[in-house]
PDB file of C-alpha atoms in Angstrom:
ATOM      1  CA  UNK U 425      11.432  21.228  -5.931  1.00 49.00           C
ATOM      2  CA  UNK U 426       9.264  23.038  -3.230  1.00 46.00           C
ATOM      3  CA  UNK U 427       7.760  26.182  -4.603  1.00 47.00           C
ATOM      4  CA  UNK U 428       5.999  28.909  -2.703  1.00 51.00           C
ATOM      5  CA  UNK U 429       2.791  27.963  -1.931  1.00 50.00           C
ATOM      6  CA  UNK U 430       4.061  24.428  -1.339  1.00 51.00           C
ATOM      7  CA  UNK U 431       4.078  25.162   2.601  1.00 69.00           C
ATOM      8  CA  UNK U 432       0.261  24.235   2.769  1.00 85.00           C
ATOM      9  CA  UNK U 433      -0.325  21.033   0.898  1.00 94.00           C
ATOM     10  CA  UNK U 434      -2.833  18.419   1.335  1.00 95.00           C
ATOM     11  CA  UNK U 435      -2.531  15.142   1.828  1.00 95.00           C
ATOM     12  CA  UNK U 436      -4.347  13.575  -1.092  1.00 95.00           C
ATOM     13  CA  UNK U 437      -3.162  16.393  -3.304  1.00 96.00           C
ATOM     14  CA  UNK U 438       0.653  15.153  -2.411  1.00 96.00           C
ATOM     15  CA  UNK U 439      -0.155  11.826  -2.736  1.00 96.00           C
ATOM     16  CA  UNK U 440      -1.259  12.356  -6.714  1.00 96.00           C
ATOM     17  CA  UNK U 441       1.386  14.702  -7.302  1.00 95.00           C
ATOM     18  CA  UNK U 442       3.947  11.842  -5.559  1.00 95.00           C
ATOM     19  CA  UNK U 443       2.275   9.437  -8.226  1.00 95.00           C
ATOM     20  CA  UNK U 444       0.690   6.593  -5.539  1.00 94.00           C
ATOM     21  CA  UNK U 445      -2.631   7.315  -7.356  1.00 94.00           C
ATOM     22  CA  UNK U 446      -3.479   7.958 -10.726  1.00 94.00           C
ATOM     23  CA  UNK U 447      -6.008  10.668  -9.412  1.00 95.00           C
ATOM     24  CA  UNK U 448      -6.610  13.254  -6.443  1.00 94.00           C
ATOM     25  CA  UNK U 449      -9.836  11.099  -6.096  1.00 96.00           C
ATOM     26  CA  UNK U 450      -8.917   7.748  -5.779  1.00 95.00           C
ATOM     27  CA  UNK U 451      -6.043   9.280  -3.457  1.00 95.00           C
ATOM     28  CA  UNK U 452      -8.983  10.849  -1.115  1.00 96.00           C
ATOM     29  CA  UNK U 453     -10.862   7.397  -1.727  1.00 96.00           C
ATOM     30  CA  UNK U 454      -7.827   5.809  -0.299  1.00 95.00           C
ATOM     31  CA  UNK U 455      -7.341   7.682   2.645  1.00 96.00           C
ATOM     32  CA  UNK U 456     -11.029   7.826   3.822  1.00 95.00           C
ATOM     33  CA  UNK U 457     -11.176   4.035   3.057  1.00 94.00           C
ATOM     34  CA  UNK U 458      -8.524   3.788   5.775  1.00 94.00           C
ATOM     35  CA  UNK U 459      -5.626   2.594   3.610  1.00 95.00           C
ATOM     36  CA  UNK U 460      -3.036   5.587   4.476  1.00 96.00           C
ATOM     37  CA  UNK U 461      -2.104   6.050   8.285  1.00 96.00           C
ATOM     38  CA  UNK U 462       0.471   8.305   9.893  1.00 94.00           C
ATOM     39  CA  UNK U 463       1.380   7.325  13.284  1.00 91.00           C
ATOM     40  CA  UNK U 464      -0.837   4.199  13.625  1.00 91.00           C
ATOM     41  CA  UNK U 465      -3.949   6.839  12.758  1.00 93.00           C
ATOM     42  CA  UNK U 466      -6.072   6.933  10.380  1.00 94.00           C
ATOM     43  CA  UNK U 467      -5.745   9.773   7.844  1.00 94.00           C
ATOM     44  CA  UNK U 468      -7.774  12.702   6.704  1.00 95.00           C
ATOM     45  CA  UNK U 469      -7.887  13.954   3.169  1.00 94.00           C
ATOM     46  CA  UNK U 470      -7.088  17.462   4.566  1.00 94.00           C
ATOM     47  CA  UNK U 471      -4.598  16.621   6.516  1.00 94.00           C
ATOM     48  CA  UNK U 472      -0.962  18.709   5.829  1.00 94.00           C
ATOM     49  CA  UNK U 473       1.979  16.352   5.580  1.00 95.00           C
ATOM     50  CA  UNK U 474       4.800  17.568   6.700  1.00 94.00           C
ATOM     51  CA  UNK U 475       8.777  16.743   6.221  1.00 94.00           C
ATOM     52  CA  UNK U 476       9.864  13.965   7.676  1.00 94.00           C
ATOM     53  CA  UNK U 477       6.978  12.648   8.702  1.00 95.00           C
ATOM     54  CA  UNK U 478       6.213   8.563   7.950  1.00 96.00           C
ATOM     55  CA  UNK U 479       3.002   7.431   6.228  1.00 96.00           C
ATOM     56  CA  UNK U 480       1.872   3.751   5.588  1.00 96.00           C
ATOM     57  CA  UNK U 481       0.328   3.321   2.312  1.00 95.00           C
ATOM     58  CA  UNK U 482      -1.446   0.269   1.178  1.00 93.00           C
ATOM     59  CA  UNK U 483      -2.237  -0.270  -2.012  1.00 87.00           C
ATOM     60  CA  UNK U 484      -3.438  -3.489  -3.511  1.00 85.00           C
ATOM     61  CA  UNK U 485      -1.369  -5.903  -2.248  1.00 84.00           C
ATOM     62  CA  UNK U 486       1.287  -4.130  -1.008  1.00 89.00           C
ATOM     63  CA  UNK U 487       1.884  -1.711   2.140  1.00 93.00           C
ATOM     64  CA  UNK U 488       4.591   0.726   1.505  1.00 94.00           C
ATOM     65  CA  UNK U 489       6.343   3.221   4.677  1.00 96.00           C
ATOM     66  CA  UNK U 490       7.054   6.232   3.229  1.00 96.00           C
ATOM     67  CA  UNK U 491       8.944   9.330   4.761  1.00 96.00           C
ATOM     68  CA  UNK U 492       8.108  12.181   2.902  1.00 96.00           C
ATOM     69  CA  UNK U 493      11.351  14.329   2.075  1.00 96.00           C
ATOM     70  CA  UNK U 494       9.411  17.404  -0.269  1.00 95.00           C
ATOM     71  CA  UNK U 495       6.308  18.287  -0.693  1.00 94.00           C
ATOM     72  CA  UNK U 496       4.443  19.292  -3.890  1.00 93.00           C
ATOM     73  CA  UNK U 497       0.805  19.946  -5.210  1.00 92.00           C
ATOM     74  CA  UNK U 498       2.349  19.379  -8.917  1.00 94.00           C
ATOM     75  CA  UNK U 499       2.397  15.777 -10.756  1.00 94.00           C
ATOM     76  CA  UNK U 500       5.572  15.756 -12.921  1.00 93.00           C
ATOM     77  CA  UNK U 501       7.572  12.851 -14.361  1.00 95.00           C
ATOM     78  CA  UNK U 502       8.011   9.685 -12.231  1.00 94.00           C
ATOM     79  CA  UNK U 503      11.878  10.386 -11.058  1.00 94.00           C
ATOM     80  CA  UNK U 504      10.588  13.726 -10.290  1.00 94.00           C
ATOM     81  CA  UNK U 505       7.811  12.447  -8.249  1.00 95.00           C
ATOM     82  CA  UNK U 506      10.139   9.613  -6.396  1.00 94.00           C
ATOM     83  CA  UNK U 507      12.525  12.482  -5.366  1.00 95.00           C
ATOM     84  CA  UNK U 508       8.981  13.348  -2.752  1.00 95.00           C
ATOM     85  CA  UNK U 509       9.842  10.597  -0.525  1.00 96.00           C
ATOM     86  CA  UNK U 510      11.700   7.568   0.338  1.00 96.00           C
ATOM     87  CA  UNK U 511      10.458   3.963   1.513  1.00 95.00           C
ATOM     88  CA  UNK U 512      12.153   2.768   4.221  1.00 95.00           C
ATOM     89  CA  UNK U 513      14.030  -0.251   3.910  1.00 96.00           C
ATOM     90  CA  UNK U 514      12.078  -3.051   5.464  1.00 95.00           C
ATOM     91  CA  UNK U 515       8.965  -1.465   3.923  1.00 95.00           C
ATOM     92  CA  UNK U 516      11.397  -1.957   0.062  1.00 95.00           C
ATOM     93  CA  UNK U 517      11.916  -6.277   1.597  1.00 96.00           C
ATOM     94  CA  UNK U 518       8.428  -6.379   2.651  1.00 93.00           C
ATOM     95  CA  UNK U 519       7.013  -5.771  -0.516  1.00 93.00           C
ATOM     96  CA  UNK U 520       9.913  -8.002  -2.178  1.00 93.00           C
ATOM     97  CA  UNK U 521       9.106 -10.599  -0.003  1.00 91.00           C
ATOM     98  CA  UNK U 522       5.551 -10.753  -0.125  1.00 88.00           C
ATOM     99  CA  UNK U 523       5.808 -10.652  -4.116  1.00 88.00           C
ATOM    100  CA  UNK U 524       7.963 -13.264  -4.064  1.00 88.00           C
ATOM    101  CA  UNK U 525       5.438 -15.275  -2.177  1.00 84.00           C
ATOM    102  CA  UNK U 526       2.723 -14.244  -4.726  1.00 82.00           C
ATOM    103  CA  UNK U 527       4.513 -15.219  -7.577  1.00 83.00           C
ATOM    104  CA  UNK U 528       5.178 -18.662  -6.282  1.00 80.00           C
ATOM    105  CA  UNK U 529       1.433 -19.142  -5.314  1.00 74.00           C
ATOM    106  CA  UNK U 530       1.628 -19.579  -1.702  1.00 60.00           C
ATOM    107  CA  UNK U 531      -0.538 -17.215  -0.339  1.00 57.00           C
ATOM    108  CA  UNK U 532      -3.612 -19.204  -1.280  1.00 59.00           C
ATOM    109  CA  UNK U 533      -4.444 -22.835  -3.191  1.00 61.00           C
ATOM    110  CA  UNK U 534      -6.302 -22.470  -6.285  1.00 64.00           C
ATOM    111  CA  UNK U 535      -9.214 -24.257  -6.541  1.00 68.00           C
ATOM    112  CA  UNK U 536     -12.353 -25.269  -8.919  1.00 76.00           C
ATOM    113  CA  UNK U 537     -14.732 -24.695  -5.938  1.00 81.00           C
ATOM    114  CA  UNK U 538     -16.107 -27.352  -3.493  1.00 85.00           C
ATOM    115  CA  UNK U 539     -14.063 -30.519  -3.027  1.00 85.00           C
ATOM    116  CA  UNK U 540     -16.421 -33.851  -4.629  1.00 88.00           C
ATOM    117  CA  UNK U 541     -17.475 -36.216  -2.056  1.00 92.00           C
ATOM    118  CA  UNK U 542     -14.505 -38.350  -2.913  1.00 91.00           C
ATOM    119  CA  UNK U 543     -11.949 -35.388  -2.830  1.00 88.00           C
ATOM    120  CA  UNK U 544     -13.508 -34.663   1.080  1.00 91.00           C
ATOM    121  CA  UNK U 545     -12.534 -38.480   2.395  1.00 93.00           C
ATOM    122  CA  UNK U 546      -9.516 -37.915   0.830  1.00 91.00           C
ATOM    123  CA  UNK U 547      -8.920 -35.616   2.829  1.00 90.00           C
ATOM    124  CA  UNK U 548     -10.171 -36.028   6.197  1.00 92.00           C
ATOM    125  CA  UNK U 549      -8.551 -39.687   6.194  1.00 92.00           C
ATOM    126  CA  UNK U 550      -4.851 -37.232   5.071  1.00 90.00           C
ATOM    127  CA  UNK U 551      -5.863 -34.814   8.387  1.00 89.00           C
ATOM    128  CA  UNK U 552      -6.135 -38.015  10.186  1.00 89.00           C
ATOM    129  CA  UNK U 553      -3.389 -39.512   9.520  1.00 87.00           C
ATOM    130  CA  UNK U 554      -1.140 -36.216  10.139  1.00 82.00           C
ATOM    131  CA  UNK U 555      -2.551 -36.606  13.931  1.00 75.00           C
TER     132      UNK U 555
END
């Protein structure tokens, strides 16, 4: 999958072609926003990933760890572009995990704003009681 010129790729550019970003700009967007480290360090667009080397990639929600196994400046086809790198295995349960939680609803209560006057006795007299 490597051609030629693959030797010298940058990181944003490998990051489209690996399809975590629709485009090379939200990919540089991403790492200057501080949302792709390598070693616990922030990440420069420029930067030359290399094989073997582990990234942590959060996007949304989720945080993936990838190791990067090839490296390409084209974007093909999805299996194609998942044959770049491979998440590690707690990053995979991680991401299960915390969807799970998401989907269930308990990462946060849904409310319609400001509990009424009412609501708020409620629920220091429930606090209370738990003490």
């Amino acid at each position: 999958m490597s051609e030629k010129d693959d030797d010298k790729v940058r990181l944003d550019k490998w990051l489209w072609a690996a399809r975590f970003y629709k485009t090379r700009a939200l990919a540089k967007a991403a790492i200057e926003g501080g949302k792709v480290h390598c070693r616990g360090e922030r990440c420069k667009p420029s930067k030359e990933p290399k094989v073997g080397e582990e990234y942590v990639l959060r996007t949304g929600f989720d945080e993936r760890t990838v190791v990067i196994k090839a490296l390409s400046v084209v974007r093909r086809g999805a299996p194609e572009a998942q044959q770049l790198y491979e998440e590690t295995e707690e990053s995979v349960k991680r991401r299960e995990d915390a969807a799970a939680r998401r989907k269930a609803g308990a990462l946060g209560v849904q409310t319609d704003g400001r509990p009424s006057k009412k609501q708020r006795r409620q629920l220091l007299h429930f606090l209370d009681d738990q003490e």
